[in-house]
mmCIF file of C-alpha atoms in Angstrom:
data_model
loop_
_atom_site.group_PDB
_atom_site.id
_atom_site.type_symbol
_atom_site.label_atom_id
_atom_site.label_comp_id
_atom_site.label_asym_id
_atom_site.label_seq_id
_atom_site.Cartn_x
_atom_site.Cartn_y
_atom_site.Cartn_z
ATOM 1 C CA UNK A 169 5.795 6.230 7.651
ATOM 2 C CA UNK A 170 8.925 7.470 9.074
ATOM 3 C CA UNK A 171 11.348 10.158 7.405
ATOM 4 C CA UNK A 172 14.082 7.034 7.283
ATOM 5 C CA UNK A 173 11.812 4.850 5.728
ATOM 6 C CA UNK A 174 12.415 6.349 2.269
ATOM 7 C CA UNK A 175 16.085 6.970 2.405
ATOM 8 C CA UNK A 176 16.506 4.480 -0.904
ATOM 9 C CA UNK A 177 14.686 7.280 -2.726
ATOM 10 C CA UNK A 178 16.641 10.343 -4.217
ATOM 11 C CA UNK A 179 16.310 13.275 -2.417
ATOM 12 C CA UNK A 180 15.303 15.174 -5.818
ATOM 13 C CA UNK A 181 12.785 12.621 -6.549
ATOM 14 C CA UNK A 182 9.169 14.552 -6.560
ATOM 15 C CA UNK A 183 6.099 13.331 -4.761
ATOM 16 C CA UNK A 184 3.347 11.220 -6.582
ATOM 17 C CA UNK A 185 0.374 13.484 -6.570
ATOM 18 C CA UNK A 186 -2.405 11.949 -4.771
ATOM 19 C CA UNK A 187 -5.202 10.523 -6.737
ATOM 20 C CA UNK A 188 -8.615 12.220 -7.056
ATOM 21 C CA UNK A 189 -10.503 8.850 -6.325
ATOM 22 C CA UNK A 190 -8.312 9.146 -2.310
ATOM 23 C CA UNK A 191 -10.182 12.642 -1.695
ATOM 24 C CA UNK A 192 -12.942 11.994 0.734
ATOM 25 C CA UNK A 193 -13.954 15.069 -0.318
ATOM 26 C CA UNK A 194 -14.507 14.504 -4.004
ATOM 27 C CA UNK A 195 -18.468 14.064 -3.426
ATOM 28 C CA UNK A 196 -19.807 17.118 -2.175
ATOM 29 C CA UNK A 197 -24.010 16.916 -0.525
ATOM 30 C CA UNK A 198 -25.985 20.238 -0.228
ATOM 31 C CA UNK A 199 -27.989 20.689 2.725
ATOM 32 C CA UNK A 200 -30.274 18.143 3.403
ATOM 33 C CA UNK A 201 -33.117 20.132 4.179
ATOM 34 C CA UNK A 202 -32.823 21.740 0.442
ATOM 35 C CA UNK A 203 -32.489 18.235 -0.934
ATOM 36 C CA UNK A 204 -35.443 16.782 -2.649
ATOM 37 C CA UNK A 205 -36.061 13.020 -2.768
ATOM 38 C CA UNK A 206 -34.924 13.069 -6.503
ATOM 39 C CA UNK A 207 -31.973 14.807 -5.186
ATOM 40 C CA UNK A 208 -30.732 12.080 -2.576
ATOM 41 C CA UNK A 209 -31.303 9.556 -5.168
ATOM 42 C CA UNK A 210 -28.975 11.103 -7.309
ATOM 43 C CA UNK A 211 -26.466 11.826 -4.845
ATOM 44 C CA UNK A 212 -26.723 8.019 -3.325
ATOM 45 C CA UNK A 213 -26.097 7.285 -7.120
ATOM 46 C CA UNK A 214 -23.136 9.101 -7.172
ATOM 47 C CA UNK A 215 -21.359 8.073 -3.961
ATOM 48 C CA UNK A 216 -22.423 4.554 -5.163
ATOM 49 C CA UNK A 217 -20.600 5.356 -8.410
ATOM 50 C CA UNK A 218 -17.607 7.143 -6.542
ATOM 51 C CA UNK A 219 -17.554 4.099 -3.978
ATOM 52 C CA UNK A 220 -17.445 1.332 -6.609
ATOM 53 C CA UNK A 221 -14.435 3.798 -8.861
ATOM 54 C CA UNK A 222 -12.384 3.692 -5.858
ATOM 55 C CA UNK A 223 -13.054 0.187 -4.869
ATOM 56 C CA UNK A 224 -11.413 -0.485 -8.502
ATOM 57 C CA UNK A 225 -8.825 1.731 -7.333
ATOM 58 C CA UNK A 226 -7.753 0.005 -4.220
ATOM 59 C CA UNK A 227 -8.075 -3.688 -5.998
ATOM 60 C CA UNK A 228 -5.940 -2.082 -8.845
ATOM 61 C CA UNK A 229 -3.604 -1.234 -6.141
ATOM 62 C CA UNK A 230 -3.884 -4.498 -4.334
ATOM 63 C CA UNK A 231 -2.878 -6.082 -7.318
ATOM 64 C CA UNK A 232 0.247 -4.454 -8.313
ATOM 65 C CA UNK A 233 1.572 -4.611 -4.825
ATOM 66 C CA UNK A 234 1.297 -8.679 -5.677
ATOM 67 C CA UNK A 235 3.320 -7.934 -8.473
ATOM 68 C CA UNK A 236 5.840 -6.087 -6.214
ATOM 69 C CA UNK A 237 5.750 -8.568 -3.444
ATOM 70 C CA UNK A 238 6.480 -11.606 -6.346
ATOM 71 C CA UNK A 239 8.772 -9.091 -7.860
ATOM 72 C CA UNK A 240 10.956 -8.738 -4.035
ATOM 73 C CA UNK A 241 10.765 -12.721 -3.613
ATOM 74 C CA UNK A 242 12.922 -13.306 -6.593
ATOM 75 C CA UNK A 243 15.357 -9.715 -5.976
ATOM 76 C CA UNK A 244 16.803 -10.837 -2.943
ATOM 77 C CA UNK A 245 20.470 -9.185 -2.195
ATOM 78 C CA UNK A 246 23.721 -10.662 -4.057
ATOM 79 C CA UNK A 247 25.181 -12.110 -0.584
ATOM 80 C CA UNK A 248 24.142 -13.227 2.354
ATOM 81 C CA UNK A 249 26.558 -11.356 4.723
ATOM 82 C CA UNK A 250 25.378 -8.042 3.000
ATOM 83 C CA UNK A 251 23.672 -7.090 6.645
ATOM 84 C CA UNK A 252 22.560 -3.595 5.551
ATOM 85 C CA UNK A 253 20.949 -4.778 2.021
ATOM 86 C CA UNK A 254 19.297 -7.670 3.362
ATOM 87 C CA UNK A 255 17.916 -5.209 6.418
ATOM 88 C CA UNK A 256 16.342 -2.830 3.551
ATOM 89 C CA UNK A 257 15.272 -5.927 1.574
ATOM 90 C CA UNK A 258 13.277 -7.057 4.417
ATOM 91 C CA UNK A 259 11.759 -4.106 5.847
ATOM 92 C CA UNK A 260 10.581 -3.164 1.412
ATOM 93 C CA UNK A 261 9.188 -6.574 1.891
ATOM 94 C CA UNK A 262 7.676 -6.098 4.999
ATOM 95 C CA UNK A 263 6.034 -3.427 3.824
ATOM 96 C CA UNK A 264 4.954 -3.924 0.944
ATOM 97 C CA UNK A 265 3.363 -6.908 2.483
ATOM 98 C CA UNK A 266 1.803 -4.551 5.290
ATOM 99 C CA UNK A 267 0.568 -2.385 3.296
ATOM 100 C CA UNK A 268 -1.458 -5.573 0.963
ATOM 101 C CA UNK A 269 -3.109 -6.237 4.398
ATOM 102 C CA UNK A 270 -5.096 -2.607 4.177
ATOM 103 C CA UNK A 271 -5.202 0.075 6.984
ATOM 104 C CA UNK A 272 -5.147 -2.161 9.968
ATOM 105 C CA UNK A 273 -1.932 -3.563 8.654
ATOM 106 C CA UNK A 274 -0.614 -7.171 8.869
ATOM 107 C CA UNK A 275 0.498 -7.933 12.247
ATOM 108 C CA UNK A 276 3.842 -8.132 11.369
ATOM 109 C CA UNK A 277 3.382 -11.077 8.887
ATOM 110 C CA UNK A 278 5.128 -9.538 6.343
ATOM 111 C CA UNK A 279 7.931 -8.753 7.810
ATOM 112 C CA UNK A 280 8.472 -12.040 9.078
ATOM 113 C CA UNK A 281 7.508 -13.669 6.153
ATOM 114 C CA UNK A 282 10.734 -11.382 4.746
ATOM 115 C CA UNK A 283 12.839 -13.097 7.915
ATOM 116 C CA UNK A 284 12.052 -16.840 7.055
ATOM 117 C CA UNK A 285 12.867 -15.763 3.258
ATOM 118 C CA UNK A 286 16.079 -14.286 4.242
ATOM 119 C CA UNK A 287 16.871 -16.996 6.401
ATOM 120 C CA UNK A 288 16.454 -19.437 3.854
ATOM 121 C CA UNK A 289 19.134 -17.191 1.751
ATOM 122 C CA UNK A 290 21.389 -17.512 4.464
ATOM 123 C CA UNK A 291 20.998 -14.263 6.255
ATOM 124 C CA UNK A 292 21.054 -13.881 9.622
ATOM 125 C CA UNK A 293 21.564 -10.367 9.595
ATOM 126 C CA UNK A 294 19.161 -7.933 12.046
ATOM 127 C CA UNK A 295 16.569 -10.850 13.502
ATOM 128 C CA UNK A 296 14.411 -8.676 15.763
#
């Protein structure tokens, strides 16, 4: 993301710390060679644990950004001509959209799933 792309947020407004579950690092493995066979079942227990806490995680996530996404189809801006709202409203949208899609993104779906919608509001406003 881009320094612009949160310009709707105060400047005051402190970062969201990141979760423990995002920390690739959470799960720490001795040295192998130390490790005995009781030892890398417990550790493949654990990562399976860890895996399956953070799988929650990202469906948790997955599922709120639904909530957004139905939240932004219904909060579209009060007029049609209002170029510079409905060009925030659409790139939220997009990105909200994008960001439902996972790390390889959405191909742009989102955002032009957020065109057709604004089209169909009567905006015409910033049609790349």
């Amino acid at each position: 993301m881009t320094e612009n792309e949160h310009d709707f947020l105060p400047p005051d407004m402190p970062p969201i710390p990141k979760p423990d579950v995002l920390d690739p690092d959470r799960l720490t493995m001795p040295e192998r060679d130390d490790m005995t066979v009781d030892d890398h079942r417990g550790h493949t227990d654990a990562a399976l644990r860890e895996l399956a806490r953070t799988c929650d995680y990202g469906e948790a996530l997955r599922q709120q950004l639904q909530r957004v996404r139905e939240f932004l189809a219904g909060a579209f801006p009060g007029s049609p001509h209002d170029d510079a709202a409905w060009t925030a409203w659409r790139a939220i949208y997009g990105s909200v959209v994008s960001a439902m899609a996972g790390p390889a993104g959405d191909n742009g779906f989102g955002y032009e799933e957020a065109v057709r919608m604004a089209q169909d509001h009567g905006s015409f406003a910033d049609k790349r």
